[in-house]
Coordinates of C-alpha atoms and ligand atoms in Angstrom, one line a residue:
M11 CA 19.2 -48.5 -38.5
P12 CA 15.1 -47.3 -38.7
T13 CA 15.2 -44.1 -38.7
E14 CA 13.6 -42.4 -35.8
R15 CA 9.4 -41.4 -35.4
I16 CA 8.3 -38.0 -35.0
A17 CA 5.1 -37.2 -33.4
L18 CA 3.2 -34.0 -31.7
V19 CA 1.1 -34.3 -28.7
T20 CA -0.5 -31.3 -28.5
G21 CA -2.1 -30.1 -24.8
A22 CA 0.9 -33.1 -23.7
N23 CA 2.5 -30.6 -20.8
Q24 CA -0.4 -32.1 -18.6
G25 CA -2.2 -35.2 -18.3
V26 CA -3.9 -37.9 -20.5
G27 CA -1.1 -36.1 -23.2
K28 CA 2.2 -35.7 -20.8
Q29 CA 1.7 -39.4 -20.4
V30 CA 1.5 -40.2 -23.7
A31 CA 4.5 -38.2 -24.9
K32 CA 6.8 -40.5 -21.9
E33 CA 5.8 -43.5 -23.0
L34 CA 6.6 -42.1 -26.9
A35 CA 10.0 -41.1 -26.0
E36 CA 11.0 -44.3 -23.5
H37 CA 9.9 -45.5 -27.2
G38 CA 12.8 -44.3 -29.0
V39 CA 10.2 -41.9 -30.3
T40 CA 11.2 -37.8 -30.7
V41 CA 8.2 -36.2 -28.8
L42 CA 7.3 -33.0 -29.9
V43 CA 5.5 -31.7 -26.7
G44 CA 3.1 -29.1 -27.7
S45 CA 2.0 -26.3 -24.9
R46 CA -0.3 -23.4 -25.0
D47 CA 3.0 -21.8 -22.2
L48 CA 5.8 -22.7 -23.0
A49 CA 7.2 -23.2 -19.9
K50 CA 5.0 -25.1 -19.4
G51 CA 6.1 -27.5 -22.4
E52 CA 9.9 -27.3 -21.0
A53 CA 9.4 -27.9 -17.8
A54 CA 6.9 -31.2 -19.2
A55 CA 9.6 -32.1 -21.6
A56 CA 12.8 -31.9 -19.2
E57 CA 10.7 -33.9 -17.1
I58 CA 10.8 -36.5 -19.7
G59 CA 13.8 -36.5 -20.2
S60 CA 16.2 -37.3 -23.8
G61 CA 13.8 -37.2 -27.1
A62 CA 11.2 -34.8 -25.8
H63 CA 11.4 -31.4 -26.8
A64 CA 8.9 -28.4 -25.6
I65 CA 6.9 -26.6 -28.9
Q66 CA 4.4 -23.5 -27.8
L67 CA 0.9 -24.9 -29.0
D68 CA -2.6 -22.9 -28.6
V69 CA -4.8 -25.1 -30.8
T70 CA -7.3 -21.8 -31.4
D71 CA -4.6 -20.0 -32.8
P72 CA -3.7 -20.1 -35.6
A73 CA -0.3 -18.2 -35.5
S74 CA 0.6 -20.7 -33.4
I75 CA -0.2 -23.5 -35.0
A76 CA 1.4 -21.8 -38.1
S77 CA 4.0 -20.7 -36.2
A78 CA 5.1 -24.7 -34.7
A79 CA 3.9 -26.4 -38.5
G80 CA 7.0 -24.5 -39.7
T81 CA 8.8 -25.3 -37.0
I82 CA 8.9 -28.5 -37.5
R83 CA 9.1 -28.4 -40.8
E84 CA 12.6 -26.5 -40.1
R85 CA 13.6 -29.2 -37.8
F86 CA 12.9 -32.5 -39.0
G87 CA 10.9 -31.3 -42.3
R88 CA 8.1 -34.0 -41.8
L89 CA 5.8 -35.4 -39.2
D90 CA 4.5 -38.9 -39.1
L91 CA 2.4 -38.6 -36.0
L92 CA -0.1 -36.3 -34.7
V93 CA -2.6 -36.7 -31.3
N94 CA -4.9 -34.7 -31.3
N95 CA -4.7 -34.1 -27.2
A96 CA -5.5 -30.9 -26.3
G97 CA -9.0 -30.3 -25.1
I98 CA -11.0 -29.1 -22.4
S99 CA -14.1 -30.0 -20.6
N100 CA -15.5 -25.9 -19.3
T101 CA -14.7 -22.2 -19.5
L102 CA -16.3 -22.2 -16.2
G103 CA -13.7 -22.5 -13.3
A104 CA -12.0 -25.7 -12.1
G105 CA -13.5 -27.7 -10.0
L106 CA -15.4 -29.4 -11.5
T107 CA -16.9 -32.9 -11.8
P108 CA -18.4 -34.2 -15.1
E109 CA -22.0 -34.6 -13.0
Q110 CA -21.4 -31.3 -11.5
N111 CA -20.3 -29.6 -14.8
A112 CA -23.4 -31.5 -17.0
A113 CA -26.6 -30.1 -14.4
Q114 CA -24.7 -26.6 -15.8
S115 CA -24.2 -27.1 -19.8
T116 CA -28.2 -29.0 -20.3
A117 CA -29.6 -27.5 -23.7
S118 CA -32.0 -25.2 -22.1
Q119 CA -29.4 -23.9 -20.1
A120 CA -25.4 -23.9 -21.3
S121 CA -24.9 -20.3 -22.6
L122 CA -23.7 -20.5 -27.1
D123 CA -20.5 -18.5 -25.5
E124 CA -19.5 -22.1 -23.4
I125 CA -20.7 -24.3 -26.4
R126 CA -19.0 -21.7 -28.4
A127 CA -15.6 -21.9 -26.3
V128 CA -15.5 -25.5 -25.5
W129 CA -16.1 -26.7 -29.3
E130 CA -13.3 -24.0 -30.5
V131 CA -10.9 -26.1 -28.2
N132 CA -11.7 -29.5 -28.5
V133 CA -13.4 -29.8 -32.8
F134 CA -11.9 -26.2 -34.4
G135 CA -8.9 -26.6 -32.4
V136 CA -8.4 -30.4 -33.8
V137 CA -9.1 -28.7 -37.4
A138 CA -6.9 -26.4 -37.5
V139 CA -4.3 -28.4 -35.7
Y140 CA -5.1 -31.5 -38.4
Q141 CA -5.2 -28.8 -41.5
A142 CA -1.8 -27.4 -41.1
M143 CA -0.4 -30.8 -39.7
L144 CA -1.7 -32.9 -42.8
P145 CA 1.2 -31.8 -45.6
L146 CA 3.9 -32.8 -42.7
L147 CA 2.4 -35.9 -42.1
R148 CA 2.1 -36.5 -46.0
D149 CA 5.8 -36.2 -46.1
G150 CA 5.6 -38.2 -43.1
I151 CA 6.7 -42.8 -42.7
D152 CA 4.4 -44.7 -41.8
A153 CA 1.5 -41.6 -41.1
R154 CA -1.2 -41.5 -38.5
I155 CA -2.5 -39.0 -36.0
V156 CA -4.9 -40.1 -33.4
N157 CA -7.0 -38.3 -32.0
V158 CA -8.1 -38.2 -28.1
S159 CA -12.0 -38.1 -28.2
S160 CA -14.6 -39.2 -25.0
G161 CA -17.0 -42.4 -25.1
V162 CA -19.5 -39.9 -23.7
G163 CA -19.1 -37.8 -26.9
S164 CA -20.8 -41.9 -28.4
L165 CA -23.9 -41.1 -30.2
A166 CA -25.0 -44.6 -30.8
S167 CA -24.0 -45.5 -27.1
N168 CA -26.1 -42.2 -25.9
A169 CA -29.4 -43.3 -27.6
D170 CA -29.1 -45.8 -25.6
P171 CA -32.0 -45.7 -22.7
S172 CA -29.6 -47.9 -21.1
F173 CA -25.6 -46.1 -21.1
P174 CA -24.4 -44.8 -18.1
Y175 CA -23.2 -42.3 -18.9
R176 CA -26.8 -40.3 -20.8
A177 CA -27.7 -38.3 -18.5
I178 CA -24.6 -36.3 -18.6
F179 CA -25.2 -36.0 -22.2
G180 CA -25.5 -32.2 -23.0
P181 CA -23.9 -29.5 -26.0
V182 CA -20.9 -28.4 -24.5
Y183 CA -18.7 -31.1 -23.8
P184 CA -20.4 -34.5 -24.5
A185 CA -21.8 -33.1 -28.1
S186 CA -18.0 -31.5 -28.6
K187 CA -17.0 -35.3 -28.6
A188 CA -19.5 -35.9 -30.9
A189 CA -18.8 -33.1 -33.5
L190 CA -15.1 -34.4 -33.3
N191 CA -15.9 -38.3 -34.2
A192 CA -18.0 -36.2 -37.3
M193 CA -14.4 -34.3 -38.0
T194 CA -12.7 -37.5 -37.7
L195 CA -15.0 -39.7 -39.2
A196 CA -14.3 -36.9 -42.3
M197 CA -10.1 -36.9 -42.3
M198 CA -10.7 -40.4 -42.5
I199 CA -12.6 -41.0 -45.3
E200 CA -10.6 -37.9 -47.0
L201 CA -7.3 -40.0 -46.2
E202 CA -8.7 -42.9 -47.5
G203 CA -6.2 -44.1 -50.7
T204 CA -3.3 -42.4 -49.1
D205 CA -0.7 -44.2 -46.2
I206 CA -2.2 -41.5 -43.1
K207 CA -3.5 -43.6 -41.5
V208 CA -6.6 -42.1 -38.4
N209 CA -7.9 -44.0 -35.8
L210 CA -10.2 -42.5 -32.3
V211 CA -9.2 -42.7 -29.1
S212 CA -11.0 -43.3 -25.4
P213 CA -9.5 -43.2 -22.2
G214 CA -10.3 -44.0 -19.0
F215 CA -12.1 -42.2 -16.6
T216 CA -8.5 -40.4 -16.0
S217 CA -8.0 -38.5 -12.7
T218 CA -7.1 -35.3 -14.4
A219 CA -7.2 -31.1 -14.1
L220 CA -9.9 -32.0 -17.2
N221 CA -12.4 -33.4 -14.2
N222 CA -10.8 -31.6 -11.1
F223 CA -9.1 -34.8 -10.7
A224 CA -12.4 -36.8 -10.0
G225 CA -11.5 -39.3 -12.2
T226 CA -10.8 -43.6 -10.9
E227 CA -8.3 -44.1 -13.5
S228 CA -4.8 -43.7 -12.5
V229 CA -3.2 -41.4 -15.5
E230 CA -0.9 -44.4 -16.1
D231 CA -4.0 -46.5 -17.0
G232 CA -6.7 -43.6 -18.2
S233 CA -4.2 -43.1 -20.8
R234 CA -3.3 -46.6 -22.3
E235 CA -5.4 -46.7 -24.9
V236 CA -4.0 -44.1 -26.6
V237 CA -0.4 -44.8 -26.1
R238 CA -1.2 -48.5 -27.2
V239 CA -3.1 -46.9 -30.5
A240 CA -0.5 -43.7 -30.7
L241 CA 2.8 -47.0 -30.6
F242 CA 0.6 -49.1 -33.6
G243 CA 2.9 -49.1 -36.4
P244 CA 2.5 -49.9 -40.9
N245 CA 0.6 -52.3 -40.5
D246 CA -2.0 -52.3 -37.3
P247 CA -5.0 -50.8 -38.8
T248 CA -6.6 -47.5 -39.6
G249 CA -10.1 -46.2 -38.8
T250 CA -10.5 -47.3 -35.5
F251 CA -12.5 -46.2 -32.3
T252 CA -12.0 -47.8 -29.1
R253 CA -10.9 -47.7 -25.4
W254 CA -8.2 -50.4 -23.5
E255 CA -8.3 -52.5 -24.6
D256 CA -9.2 -52.7 -28.4
A257 CA -12.4 -52.4 -27.0
T258 CA -14.8 -50.8 -29.7
I259 CA -16.7 -48.1 -28.7
P260 CA -19.6 -47.5 -31.1
W261 CA -19.0 -43.7 -32.9
Ligands
NAP308 P1 -6.4 -32.2 -18.8 O1 -4.7 -32.4 -18.3 O2 -6.9 -30.5 -18.6 O3 -4.7 -31.8 -20.4 C1 -5.6 -31.2 -21.3 C2 -4.1 -30.4 -21.7 O4 -4.8 -30.2 -22.3 C3 -3.9 -29.7 -21.3 O5 -2.3 -29.7 -21.0 C4 -4.1 -28.2 -21.9 O6 -2.9 -27.6 -21.4 C5 -4.3 -28.4 -23.4 N1 -5.4 -26.9 -23.2 C6 -6.3 -27.0 -22.8 N2 -6.7 -26.0 -24.2 C7 -6.1 -25.6 -25.1 C8 -4.9 -25.0 -26.1 N3 -6.6 -24.2 -26.4 N4 -4.3 -25.0 -27.3 C9 -3.7 -26.4 -26.6 N5 -3.6 -27.0 -25.2 C10 -4.5 -27.1 -24.2 O7 -6.5 -33.6 -19.4 P2 -6.6 -34.7 -20.3 O8 -7.9 -35.7 -19.1 O9 -5.0 -34.8 -19.9 O10 -7.0 -34.6 -21.6 C11 -6.7 -34.5 -22.6 C12 -7.9 -35.5 -23.5 O11 -8.2 -36.6 -23.0 C13 -8.5 -34.4 -23.5 O12 -9.2 -34.8 -24.9 C14 -10.2 -35.1 -23.0 O13 -11.0 -34.7 -23.3 C15 -9.5 -36.8 -23.2 N6 -10.3 -37.6 -21.9 C16 -9.9 -37.3 -21.0 C17 -11.3 -38.0 -20.0 C18 -11.1 -38.0 -18.4 O14 -11.0 -38.8 -17.6 N7 -9.9 -37.3 -17.8 C19 -11.4 -38.9 -20.0 C20 -12.2 -38.7 -21.6 C21 -11.3 -37.9 -23.0 P3 -3.3 -26.5 -20.1 O15 -2.6 -27.4 -19.3 O16 -2.4 -25.2 -20.8 O17 -4.4 -26.4 -20.6

């Protein structure tokens, strides 16, 4: 009998994270449904069903991260899969499409407070969770980290004038994903020579709260690449940056 796989998905109470948690659970993975609001995490875990367990986790709160790591150590003694999915596009309030968000957050107009707030979740939050969970991943079986980025953060794509999303590249959300990509590269390089694998993925343009449901893909379709990579086995690759299906995104 293979040992059950233990996974943590951050920001799994809704959207892409919840879909990933659901499909992991359907594949027999024990999933910790990370949620900054525990009640929302519990509701999502109950909806997903057996194999899903809520865990309070605000990626900007060191005490919350330490407590989650302690709980995972106590209950499972290890972590086999970490999906860094939690993310925000802005703090200006719900109801902004990417175009509206971009129009308010050009390099000359974006407030530094807004840049810091978004980077706090999308960049520093991921690094903080990585640092706290790495000892558990080192004790994991065929451990893997999947960081959820976005094609709009690709510096190589945005350097090309023909890239269709180039007009919305700005210092808040898109640059936060570029920074996340850089952090992911740092993790990959640090973990070369260990058994821990690291992958970077972009969902499709998915209808979620992040873009005020302007995304053109369903949560099921948009989350497909994240799910596919999160279900990778020990012989599957490390160091990739892909969108559905296995299409390489330039860094
Ligand atoms: P979503 O439905 O808004 O979900 C975002 C999740 O992150 C929510 O569970 C949210 O919790 C959580 N979160 C926000 N701040 C947090 C914090 N400080 N600590 C812990 N969790 C926090 O958006 P989504 O589209 O599913 O986004 C998931 C990931 O996909 C993000 O990294 C996003 O950048 C990426 N992505 C999305 C698209 C797209 O088209 N939707 C495209 C490319 C990449 P609350 O419910 O409490 O707010």
